[in-house]
Amino acid sequence: MKKHKVLLYNPIAVFFDMPLALLAIGSVLDSQKYEVIIIDGRIDENPMKTIQTHLADAICFGVTALTGRPIKDALKVTQEVKKIRQDIPVIWGGWHTSLFPEQTLKDEINIDITVQGQGEDTFKELVETIVKHEEPATVKGICYRNKEGKIVKNPPRVISKMDAFADINYDLIDVEKYFEKKGRRQLDYISSTGCFFRCSFCADPFVYKRKWTAISPDVMVNKLEELYNKYKFTDLNLQDETYFTYRDRVIEIAEKMIEKKLNFTWAATMRADQGSRMSLEDFKICADSGLRRLLIGVESGSQEMMDWLKKDIKIEQVYMCAERCRELGIAVQFPFIVGFPEESDRSVEETVRVALELNSMHPDFRTPIFYFKPYPGTTITDNVIKNGYKLPETVHEWSDFDFVGSIGPWVSEKKYDFFEKFKFYLKFAYSNQRNIYKPLQLLARIRCKYKFFHIPVEKKIVDAFFKKQQLA
């Protein structure tokens, strides 16, 4: 029996994480009935040409859409696909369609269906309706344009347990090409979905309704062992929103990894309150299992601002995690955000102080600083809209949105100038530097200590010789 071909596309972006969303939905389809083709605009030298070789006999075309610049390529490719085959069902999923399920269909006639939230079961049911030439009226978690052209929003889907989706088929992509692009044999993996927490600057509470589910330790470690033996990766990049949600699960996984002698390092996200509930021995078990780096979001050095953000952590918990990681030589990224609406000068000063202190604790500690830009689906964004702030209004306008590299109207030119200089010097001040940069490092430490960034000759020289990467 000839298999039904399912065509999936990952849009162009500047990062090279493996397309886990497409791998997830592609892996749930019965391999005896379906042939899944994943095309990645970041990997394929001519993605449209590759799409054309498969389009004639494909039953559907799926795209994952992250809010921001990747949408521009997603729109371009979608429109090209429809020019070639007007009859093919085009399905968009991902963060953007979870935030704007109906608007995306209204704005772009070439998109037929949008998927919201966890997509594995949804996509499996959708494909089955397409094969049967039926309308997806009973498929939960989607919006679609029916035969009369009316946009229909179906009921939401309850989040499913992750164990059912643990068997990801990485053979659907060329893993070696991602290793090559990354410059290391790093495998991307996600072991949990959702988040229990209520941070007012984050869209997770809106998308996942503060639900969380994870792959059980036995299932996860057995899968990692299989993948390790197959692909010989040296590093595991866990893409979970909050990997350390349950201490017992994390420790059991780490112990099983040690037991199986899985010889790779790993990196993950941790909330400071989660880390503060772990003992030094717990941290040591994780380090012994290969933990090399944590990402611990701080957001602000001001406890008052943290509380306003509903972060539900304490500054003391951040320092506790930092001390334990310093003792064990675990690298940490401590991201901060400045430029929130009505943020006080005192709050900004506290952020500068805490970022500098954390950065100086260990050469492998980093404190990247970003500017707040209203992101759809967050409580803060809802509030600033009520006060007159205008978000992009169409999917086409959202394609010009840059969440990472841009600033909101609450960041003055003076504040922006200060932080751009502060970030530059902080990057050199305490990290390990080659001998050629030692003089710059000494100057950077002095400048950071006294907050003296006038006449930044060193920054101008470095900026002139090293091209800054554009983010999306």
Tab-separated table of C-alpha atoms in Angstrom:
chain	number	residue	atom	x	y	z
A	1	MET	CA	0.000	0.000	0.000
A	2	LYS	CA	1.341	3.431	-0.952
A	3	LYS	CA	1.972	5.674	2.022
A	4	HIS	CA	0.362	9.084	2.410
A	5	LYS	CA	3.012	11.816	2.225
A	6	VAL	CA	2.948	14.507	4.927
A	7	LEU	CA	5.090	17.561	4.216
A	8	LEU	CA	6.341	19.696	7.143
A	9	TYR	CA	8.331	22.941	7.014
A	10	ASN	CA	10.521	24.749	9.567
A	11	PRO	CA	11.022	28.443	8.634
A	12	ILE	CA	14.343	30.271	8.351
A	13	ALA	CA	15.765	31.648	11.631
A	14	VAL	CA	19.205	32.511	13.021
A	15	PHE	CA	19.423	29.620	15.509
A	16	PHE	CA	19.947	25.943	14.724
A	17	ASP	CA	17.974	24.051	17.358
A	18	MET	CA	16.503	20.861	15.966
A	19	PRO	CA	12.842	21.268	14.879
A	20	LEU	CA	11.431	19.474	17.917
A	21	ALA	CA	7.836	20.564	17.263
A	22	LEU	CA	7.843	19.027	13.786
A	23	LEU	CA	9.649	15.936	15.035
A	24	ALA	CA	6.983	15.537	17.710
A	25	ILE	CA	3.996	15.679	15.358
A	26	GLY	CA	5.752	13.669	12.667
A	27	SER	CA	6.658	10.902	15.103
A	28	VAL	CA	3.077	10.242	16.269
A	29	LEU	CA	1.940	9.276	12.771
A	30	ASP	CA	1.859	5.571	11.892
A	31	SER	CA	5.008	4.945	9.831
A	32	GLN	CA	3.229	2.103	8.033
A	33	LYS	CA	0.619	4.532	6.677
A	34	TYR	CA	2.464	7.846	6.405
A	35	GLU	CA	5.713	9.119	4.941
A	36	VAL	CA	6.784	12.231	6.837
A	37	ILE	CA	9.088	14.705	5.077
A	38	ILE	CA	10.605	17.503	7.206
A	39	ILE	CA	12.212	20.381	5.302
A	40	ASP	CA	14.153	22.978	7.294
A	41	GLY	CA	14.720	26.415	5.756
A	42	ARG	CA	17.821	26.848	7.956
A	43	ILE	CA	19.431	23.620	6.733
A	44	ASP	CA	18.249	23.095	3.161
A	45	GLU	CA	20.148	25.227	0.622
A	46	ASN	CA	17.068	25.495	-1.603
A	47	PRO	CA	14.036	24.592	0.525
A	48	MET	CA	11.437	25.632	-2.045
A	49	LYS	CA	12.982	23.350	-4.643
A	50	THR	CA	12.904	20.467	-2.170
A	51	ILE	CA	9.277	21.223	-1.323
A	52	GLN	CA	8.359	21.160	-5.001
A	53	THR	CA	9.797	17.646	-5.409
A	54	HIS	CA	7.311	16.343	-2.817
A	55	LEU	CA	4.327	18.651	-3.198
A	56	ALA	CA	2.464	16.893	-6.013
A	57	ASP	CA	1.659	13.788	-3.960
A	58	ALA	CA	1.531	15.287	-0.450
A	59	ILE	CA	-1.774	15.179	1.429
A	60	CYS	CA	-1.036	18.291	3.518
A	61	PHE	CA	1.581	20.964	4.198
A	62	GLY	CA	2.369	21.832	7.845
A	63	VAL	CA	4.353	24.806	9.164
A	64	THR	CA	5.536	25.682	12.666
A	65	ALA	CA	5.246	29.433	13.351
A	66	LEU	CA	7.117	31.296	16.078
A	67	THR	CA	5.941	34.881	16.627
A	68	GLY	CA	8.411	37.258	14.996
A	69	ARG	CA	10.675	37.197	11.967
A	70	PRO	CA	10.359	33.448	11.213
A	71	ILE	CA	6.756	34.219	10.186
A	72	LYS	CA	8.034	36.183	7.176
A	73	ASP	CA	9.611	33.082	5.641
A	74	ALA	CA	6.654	30.936	6.720
A	75	LEU	CA	4.271	33.262	4.859
A	76	LYS	CA	6.444	33.399	1.749
A	77	VAL	CA	6.744	29.615	1.517
A	78	THR	CA	3.053	29.064	2.285
A	79	GLN	CA	2.041	31.424	-0.500
A	80	GLU	CA	4.394	29.706	-2.953
A	81	VAL	CA	2.999	26.295	-1.999
A	82	LYS	CA	-0.570	27.449	-2.635
A	83	LYS	CA	0.387	28.885	-6.025
A	84	ILE	CA	1.598	25.443	-7.044
A	85	ARG	CA	-1.186	23.441	-5.380
A	86	GLN	CA	-4.214	25.464	-4.422
A	87	ASP	CA	-6.042	22.361	-3.178
A	88	ILE	CA	-3.482	21.243	-0.557
A	89	PRO	CA	-4.557	21.784	3.085
A	90	VAL	CA	-2.083	24.145	4.806
A	91	ILE	CA	-1.797	23.750	8.582
A	92	TRP	CA	0.049	26.209	10.834
A	93	GLY	CA	0.961	25.353	14.418
A	94	GLY	CA	3.325	26.682	17.075
A	95	TRP	CA	3.373	29.636	19.429
A	96	HIS	CA	1.837	32.178	17.072
A	97	THR	CA	-1.248	30.156	16.225
A	98	SER	CA	-1.742	29.313	19.892
A	99	LEU	CA	-1.855	33.051	20.595
A	100	PHE	CA	-3.774	34.102	17.464
A	101	PRO	CA	-5.803	31.084	16.296
A	102	GLU	CA	-8.508	32.968	14.386
A	103	GLN	CA	-6.624	36.114	13.410
A	104	THR	CA	-4.022	34.095	11.504
A	105	LEU	CA	-6.745	32.596	9.297
A	106	LYS	CA	-8.436	35.972	8.762
A	107	ASP	CA	-5.157	37.605	7.769
A	108	GLU	CA	-3.837	34.947	5.390
A	109	ILE	CA	-6.201	33.205	2.989
A	110	ASN	CA	-3.538	30.595	2.118
A	111	ILE	CA	-3.676	29.094	5.630
A	112	ASP	CA	-6.532	26.628	6.122
A	113	ILE	CA	-6.101	25.345	9.683
A	114	THR	CA	-4.335	26.581	12.835
A	115	VAL	CA	-3.391	24.397	15.809
A	116	GLN	CA	-3.382	25.559	19.443
A	117	GLY	CA	-1.328	24.211	22.340
A	118	GLN	CA	0.052	20.663	22.466
A	119	GLY	CA	-0.114	19.428	18.897
A	120	GLU	CA	0.642	15.699	18.769
A	121	ASP	CA	-2.855	14.222	19.152
A	122	THR	CA	-4.379	17.157	17.314
A	123	PHE	CA	-2.199	16.695	14.250
A	124	LYS	CA	-2.717	12.937	14.210
A	125	GLU	CA	-6.502	13.391	14.160
A	126	LEU	CA	-6.264	16.191	11.598
A	127	VAL	CA	-4.306	14.032	9.159
A	128	GLU	CA	-6.865	11.257	9.508
A	129	THR	CA	-9.700	13.643	8.584
A	130	ILE	CA	-7.699	14.851	5.556
A	131	VAL	CA	-7.196	11.281	4.327
A	132	LYS	CA	-10.941	10.682	4.680
A	133	HIS	CA	-11.756	14.018	2.950
A	134	GLU	CA	-13.771	15.116	5.989
A	135	GLU	CA	-14.066	18.474	7.714
A	136	PRO	CA	-12.176	18.498	11.059
A	137	ALA	CA	-15.301	19.447	12.995
A	138	THR	CA	-14.569	17.041	15.860
A	139	VAL	CA	-10.813	17.720	16.177
A	140	LYS	CA	-10.153	19.625	19.402
A	141	GLY	CA	-7.526	22.331	19.628
A	142	ILE	CA	-7.873	23.856	16.160
A	143	CYS	CA	-9.389	26.676	14.143
A	144	TYR	CA	-10.268	26.035	10.506
A	145	ARG	CA	-11.971	27.518	7.493
A	146	ASN	CA	-14.964	25.376	6.569
A	147	LYS	CA	-16.346	24.704	3.065
A	148	GLU	CA	-18.473	27.855	3.220
A	149	GLY	CA	-15.374	29.914	4.068
A	150	LYS	CA	-16.457	30.569	7.645
A	151	ILE	CA	-13.784	30.392	10.374
A	152	VAL	CA	-14.682	27.822	13.023
A	153	LYS	CA	-12.942	27.519	16.403
A	154	ASN	CA	-13.220	24.054	17.960
A	155	PRO	CA	-13.049	23.395	21.723
A	156	PRO	CA	-9.551	23.342	23.275
A	157	ARG	CA	-7.644	20.116	23.878
A	158	VAL	CA	-6.637	19.018	27.368
A	159	ILE	CA	-2.881	18.560	27.739
A	160	SER	CA	-1.845	14.891	27.338
A	161	LYS	CA	0.765	12.934	29.268
A	162	MET	CA	4.217	13.118	27.690
A	163	ASP	CA	5.024	9.392	28.010
A	164	ALA	CA	2.686	8.758	25.085
A	165	PHE	CA	4.899	10.934	22.869
A	166	ALA	CA	8.353	9.981	24.155
A	167	ASP	CA	9.454	7.947	21.150
A	168	ILE	CA	10.646	10.803	18.920
A	169	ASN	CA	11.980	9.639	15.557
A	170	TYR	CA	15.112	11.726	14.921
A	171	ASP	CA	15.629	9.867	11.641
A	172	LEU	CA	13.046	12.269	10.200
A	173	ILE	CA	15.887	14.846	10.051
A	174	ASP	CA	19.562	14.688	9.133
A	175	VAL	CA	20.972	14.912	12.664
A	176	GLU	CA	24.552	15.271	11.433
A	177	LYS	CA	23.689	18.483	9.578
A	178	TYR	CA	22.442	20.043	12.807
A	179	PHE	CA	25.622	18.970	14.606
A	180	GLU	CA	27.582	20.654	11.831
A	181	LYS	CA	25.569	23.893	12.018
A	182	LYS	CA	25.839	24.005	15.810
A	183	GLY	CA	29.577	23.340	15.739
A	184	ARG	CA	29.172	20.569	18.307
A	185	ARG	CA	27.466	17.186	18.603
A	186	GLN	CA	24.572	18.597	20.598
A	187	LEU	CA	21.188	16.866	20.592
A	188	ASP	CA	18.064	18.901	21.362
A	189	TYR	CA	15.430	17.148	23.459
A	190	ILE	CA	12.282	18.103	25.331
A	191	SER	CA	11.153	16.062	28.320
A	192	SER	CA	8.210	18.128	29.564
A	193	THR	CA	5.480	20.409	28.282
A	194	GLY	CA	3.912	23.425	29.953
A	195	CYS	CA	4.583	25.362	33.139
A	196	PHE	CA	2.826	25.645	36.511
A	197	PHE	CA	3.845	29.245	37.122
A	198	ARG	CA	2.157	32.620	36.571
A	199	CYS	CA	4.876	35.077	35.450
A	200	SER	CA	3.060	38.116	34.057
A	201	PHE	CA	5.609	38.733	31.268
A	202	CYS	CA	5.359	35.177	29.874
A	203	ALA	CA	2.820	33.644	27.476
A	204	ASP	CA	3.035	30.133	28.987
A	205	PRO	CA	0.137	30.665	31.438
A	206	PHE	CA	-2.081	31.636	28.500
A	207	VAL	CA	-1.013	28.808	26.189
A	208	TYR	CA	-0.818	25.926	28.689
A	209	LYS	CA	-3.262	27.192	31.360
A	210	ARG	CA	-0.603	26.542	34.043
A	211	LYS	CA	-0.543	22.806	33.301
A	212	TRP	CA	2.600	20.675	33.117
A	213	THR	CA	3.371	17.104	32.097
A	214	ALA	CA	6.642	15.211	31.690
A	215	ILE	CA	8.180	11.979	30.446
A	216	SER	CA	8.796	9.567	33.341
A	217	PRO	CA	12.436	8.909	34.343
A	218	ASP	CA	12.647	5.291	33.115
A	219	VAL	CA	11.140	6.089	29.726
A	220	MET	CA	13.296	9.191	29.287
A	221	VAL	CA	16.644	7.660	30.236
A	222	ASN	CA	16.031	4.538	28.140
A	223	LYS	CA	15.259	6.793	25.164
A	224	LEU	CA	18.361	8.908	25.800
A	225	GLU	CA	20.497	5.770	25.969
A	226	GLU	CA	19.104	4.646	22.627
A	227	LEU	CA	19.742	8.059	21.060
A	228	TYR	CA	23.236	8.283	22.562
A	229	ASN	CA	24.235	4.903	21.156
A	230	LYS	CA	22.801	5.828	17.769
A	231	TYR	CA	24.004	9.403	17.253
A	232	LYS	CA	27.066	9.596	19.553
A	233	PHE	CA	26.170	13.098	20.727
A	234	THR	CA	28.405	14.750	23.339
A	235	ASP	CA	25.920	17.270	24.757
A	236	LEU	CA	22.184	17.249	25.485
A	237	ASN	CA	20.247	20.515	25.268
A	238	LEU	CA	17.024	20.118	27.264
A	239	GLN	CA	14.452	22.536	25.840
A	240	ASP	CA	11.956	22.238	28.713
A	241	GLU	CA	10.438	25.465	30.007
A	242	THR	CA	11.044	24.350	33.606
A	243	TYR	CA	13.041	21.107	33.693
A	244	PHE	CA	13.554	21.185	37.481
A	245	THR	CA	9.824	21.306	38.299
A	246	TYR	CA	10.053	18.187	40.519
A	247	ARG	CA	13.274	17.537	42.413
A	248	ASP	CA	12.689	13.771	42.780
A	249	ARG	CA	12.208	13.300	39.039
A	250	VAL	CA	15.379	15.237	38.196
A	251	ILE	CA	17.494	13.315	40.690
A	252	GLU	CA	16.125	9.947	39.557
A	253	ILE	CA	16.957	10.811	35.945
A	254	ALA	CA	20.474	11.944	36.919
A	255	GLU	CA	21.113	8.772	38.934
A	256	LYS	CA	19.922	6.557	36.087
A	257	MET	CA	22.168	8.441	33.649
A	258	ILE	CA	25.139	7.797	35.966
A	259	GLU	CA	24.137	4.144	36.353
A	260	LYS	CA	23.991	3.678	32.581
A	261	LYS	CA	27.324	5.518	32.136
A	262	LEU	CA	25.881	7.933	29.591
A	263	ASN	CA	28.959	9.964	28.770
A	264	PHE	CA	27.541	13.318	27.652
A	265	THR	CA	27.057	16.719	29.246
A	266	TRP	CA	23.665	18.415	29.511
A	267	ALA	CA	22.088	21.832	29.978
A	268	ALA	CA	18.640	22.790	31.253
A	269	THR	CA	16.414	25.512	32.682
A	270	MET	CA	15.873	25.984	36.414
A	271	ARG	CA	13.801	28.393	38.480
A	272	ALA	CA	15.654	29.782	41.501
A	273	ASP	CA	12.954	28.585	43.905
A	274	GLN	CA	13.318	25.060	42.507
A	275	GLY	CA	17.086	25.163	42.933
A	276	SER	CA	16.811	26.503	46.476
A	277	ARG	CA	14.813	23.418	47.477
A	278	MET	CA	17.630	21.165	46.306
A	279	SER	CA	20.562	20.308	48.550
A	280	LEU	CA	24.211	20.707	47.607
A	281	GLU	CA	24.305	16.909	47.282
A	282	ASP	CA	21.416	17.092	44.783
A	283	PHE	CA	23.391	19.600	42.712
A	284	LYS	CA	26.430	17.318	42.931
A	285	ILE	CA	24.448	14.330	41.612
A	286	CYS	CA	23.334	16.448	38.658
A	287	ALA	CA	26.914	17.587	38.040
A	288	ASP	CA	28.174	13.998	38.249
A	289	SER	CA	25.580	13.003	35.631
A	290	GLY	CA	26.951	15.647	33.253
A	291	LEU	CA	25.168	18.915	34.104
A	292	ARG	CA	27.350	21.662	32.619
A	293	ARG	CA	25.034	24.682	32.398
A	294	LEU	CA	21.821	26.058	33.857
A	295	LEU	CA	19.615	28.895	32.698
A	296	ILE	CA	18.090	30.612	35.743
A	297	GLY	CA	15.840	33.550	34.875
A	298	VAL	CA	16.207	36.445	37.322
A	299	GLU	CA	14.465	39.183	35.276
A	300	SER	CA	15.066	41.927	37.890
A	301	GLY	CA	17.456	42.684	40.740
A	302	SER	CA	14.630	44.372	42.625
A	303	GLN	CA	12.477	42.155	44.829
A	304	GLU	CA	9.643	44.655	44.476
A	305	MET	CA	9.801	44.357	40.680
A	306	MET	CA	10.040	40.548	40.893
A	307	ASP	CA	6.857	40.509	42.940
A	308	TRP	CA	5.153	42.815	40.417
A	309	LEU	CA	6.169	40.365	37.675
A	310	LYS	CA	4.625	37.521	39.724
A	311	LYS	CA	7.927	35.707	39.403
A	312	ASP	CA	7.380	34.032	42.797
A	313	ILE	CA	11.094	33.768	43.638
A	314	LYS	CA	13.355	35.611	46.065
A	315	ILE	CA	16.684	37.268	45.307
A	316	GLU	CA	18.198	35.158	48.096
A	317	GLN	CA	17.216	31.999	46.211
A	318	VAL	CA	19.078	33.248	43.129
A	319	TYR	CA	22.255	33.761	45.175
A	320	MET	CA	21.839	30.354	46.830
A	321	CYS	CA	21.747	28.667	43.410
A	322	ALA	CA	24.712	30.753	42.275
A	323	GLU	CA	26.799	29.693	45.284
A	324	ARG	CA	26.104	26.010	44.705
A	325	CYS	CA	26.882	26.249	41.003
A	326	ARG	CA	30.092	28.147	41.725
A	327	GLU	CA	31.224	25.485	44.161
A	328	LEU	CA	30.628	22.707	41.619
A	329	GLY	CA	31.844	24.581	38.536
A	330	ILE	CA	28.441	24.595	36.807
A	331	ALA	CA	28.076	27.406	34.255
A	332	VAL	CA	24.956	29.585	34.575
A	333	GLN	CA	23.078	32.045	32.409
A	334	PHE	CA	21.140	34.552	34.575
A	335	PRO	CA	18.934	36.549	32.138
A	336	PHE	CA	17.590	39.969	33.175
A	337	ILE	CA	14.950	42.217	31.601
A	338	VAL	CA	14.875	46.017	31.882
A	339	GLY	CA	12.481	48.635	30.554
A	340	PHE	CA	9.203	47.429	32.037
A	341	PRO	CA	6.324	49.955	32.096
A	342	GLU	CA	6.630	52.272	35.100
A	343	GLU	CA	9.895	50.619	36.208
A	344	SER	CA	11.606	52.864	38.767
A	345	ASP	CA	15.203	54.072	38.587
A	346	ARG	CA	15.797	52.233	41.858
A	347	SER	CA	14.699	48.969	40.245
A	348	VAL	CA	17.077	49.531	37.330
A	349	GLU	CA	19.950	50.300	39.722
A	350	GLU	CA	19.252	47.075	41.632
A	351	THR	CA	19.270	45.082	38.389
A	352	VAL	CA	22.652	46.571	37.468
A	353	ARG	CA	24.035	45.755	40.911
A	354	VAL	CA	22.797	42.149	41.024
A	355	ALA	CA	23.823	41.444	37.420
A	356	LEU	CA	27.336	42.710	38.154
A	357	GLU	CA	27.595	40.683	41.369
A	358	LEU	CA	26.436	37.449	39.745
A	359	ASN	CA	28.660	37.966	36.711
A	360	SER	CA	31.726	38.460	38.892
A	361	MET	CA	31.148	35.309	40.979
A	362	HIS	CA	32.527	32.880	38.379
A	363	PRO	CA	34.112	33.123	34.896
A	364	ASP	CA	31.335	30.870	33.530
A	365	PHE	CA	28.467	32.977	34.873
A	366	ARG	CA	26.719	35.211	32.327
A	367	THR	CA	24.063	37.856	32.916
A	368	PRO	CA	22.492	38.722	29.522
A	369	ILE	CA	20.212	41.760	29.690
A	370	PHE	CA	17.204	42.148	27.403
A	371	TYR	CA	14.674	44.926	26.961
A	372	PHE	CA	11.017	44.343	27.693
A	373	LYS	CA	8.915	44.236	24.539
A	374	PRO	CA	5.212	43.425	24.951
A	375	TYR	CA	4.654	39.844	23.851
A	376	PRO	CA	1.138	38.606	23.048
A	377	GLY	CA	-0.667	36.500	25.602
A	378	THR	CA	0.954	38.045	28.697
A	379	THR	CA	-0.702	39.916	31.566
A	380	ILE	CA	1.609	42.924	31.262
A	381	THR	CA	0.863	43.189	27.547
A	382	ASP	CA	-2.882	43.097	28.211
A	383	ASN	CA	-2.429	45.992	30.656
A	384	VAL	CA	-0.298	48.181	28.361
A	385	ILE	CA	-2.808	47.660	25.529
A	386	LYS	CA	-5.541	49.007	27.832
A	387	ASN	CA	-3.320	52.069	28.324
A	388	GLY	CA	-3.005	52.690	24.601
A	389	TYR	CA	-0.045	50.584	23.434
A	390	LYS	CA	-0.614	49.112	19.962
A	391	LEU	CA	0.594	45.631	19.096
A	392	PRO	CA	0.982	44.481	15.482
A	393	GLU	CA	-2.512	43.777	14.184
A	394	THR	CA	-1.992	41.178	11.465
A	395	VAL	CA	0.121	38.086	10.944
A	396	HIS	CA	2.034	40.072	8.308
A	397	GLU	CA	2.833	42.838	10.804
A	398	TRP	CA	3.911	40.235	13.362
A	399	SER	CA	6.499	39.007	10.848
A	400	ASP	CA	8.435	42.258	11.491
A	401	PHE	CA	8.288	41.838	15.281
A	402	ASP	CA	11.642	41.263	17.022
A	403	PHE	CA	11.093	40.109	20.612
A	404	VAL	CA	14.781	39.587	21.440
A	405	GLY	CA	16.647	42.421	19.794
A	406	SER	CA	14.230	45.368	20.070
A	407	ILE	CA	13.034	47.740	22.785
A	408	GLY	CA	9.697	49.067	23.982
A	409	PRO	CA	8.711	52.740	24.387
A	410	TRP	CA	9.562	52.620	28.116
A	411	VAL	CA	13.311	52.557	27.376
A	412	SER	CA	14.696	56.061	26.901
A	413	GLU	CA	17.654	56.755	24.629
A	414	LYS	CA	19.737	57.457	27.713
A	415	LYS	CA	18.796	54.149	29.339
A	416	TYR	CA	19.379	52.231	26.105
A	417	ASP	CA	22.804	53.836	25.641
A	418	PHE	CA	23.778	52.971	29.227
A	419	PHE	CA	22.764	49.318	28.980
A	420	GLU	CA	24.338	48.745	25.588
A	421	LYS	CA	27.647	49.927	27.018
A	422	PHE	CA	27.161	48.099	30.322
A	423	LYS	CA	26.397	44.824	28.515
A	424	PHE	CA	29.484	45.218	26.349
A	425	TYR	CA	31.895	45.769	29.223
A	426	LEU	CA	30.227	43.172	31.437
A	427	LYS	CA	30.808	40.580	28.717
A	428	PHE	CA	34.574	41.105	28.979
A	429	ALA	CA	34.974	41.973	32.664
A	430	TYR	CA	34.937	38.597	34.429
A	431	SER	CA	34.798	35.817	31.845
A	432	ASN	CA	37.858	33.878	30.774
A	433	GLN	CA	39.615	35.910	28.080
A	434	ARG	CA	42.537	35.302	25.772
A	435	ASN	CA	45.734	37.208	26.576
A	436	ILE	CA	45.064	39.658	23.769
A	437	TYR	CA	41.917	40.805	25.614
A	438	LYS	CA	43.482	41.083	29.100
A	439	PRO	CA	43.990	44.879	28.863
A	440	LEU	CA	40.361	45.249	27.752
A	441	GLN	CA	39.260	43.048	30.641
A	442	LEU	CA	41.043	45.255	33.179
A	443	LEU	CA	39.462	48.379	31.716
A	444	ALA	CA	36.059	46.677	31.599
A	445	ARG	CA	36.214	45.808	35.305
A	446	ILE	CA	37.076	49.386	36.219
A	447	ARG	CA	34.297	50.770	34.035
A	448	CYS	CA	31.708	48.342	35.464
A	449	LYS	CA	32.767	49.025	39.042
A	450	TYR	CA	32.382	52.799	38.702
A	451	LYS	CA	29.594	52.713	36.047
A	452	PHE	CA	31.786	54.927	33.896
A	453	PHE	CA	30.954	54.365	30.251
A	454	HIS	CA	31.723	57.735	28.700
A	455	ILE	CA	33.950	57.804	25.605
A	456	PRO	CA	33.754	54.005	25.048
A	457	VAL	CA	36.716	53.807	22.666
A	458	GLU	CA	37.203	50.068	23.301
A	459	LYS	CA	33.588	49.309	22.385
A	460	LYS	CA	33.821	51.260	19.130
A	461	ILE	CA	36.956	49.372	18.122
A	462	VAL	CA	35.439	45.943	18.863
A	463	ASP	CA	32.125	46.857	17.193
A	464	ALA	CA	34.022	47.945	14.092
A	465	PHE	CA	35.883	44.661	13.725
A	466	PHE	CA	33.255	42.154	14.878
A	467	LYS	CA	29.840	41.972	13.196
A	468	LYS	CA	26.951	41.768	15.639
A	469	GLN	CA	24.581	38.860	14.959
A	470	GLN	CA	20.989	39.801	14.240
A	471	LEU	CA	18.503	38.108	16.515
A	472	ALA	CA	14.952	37.017	15.771
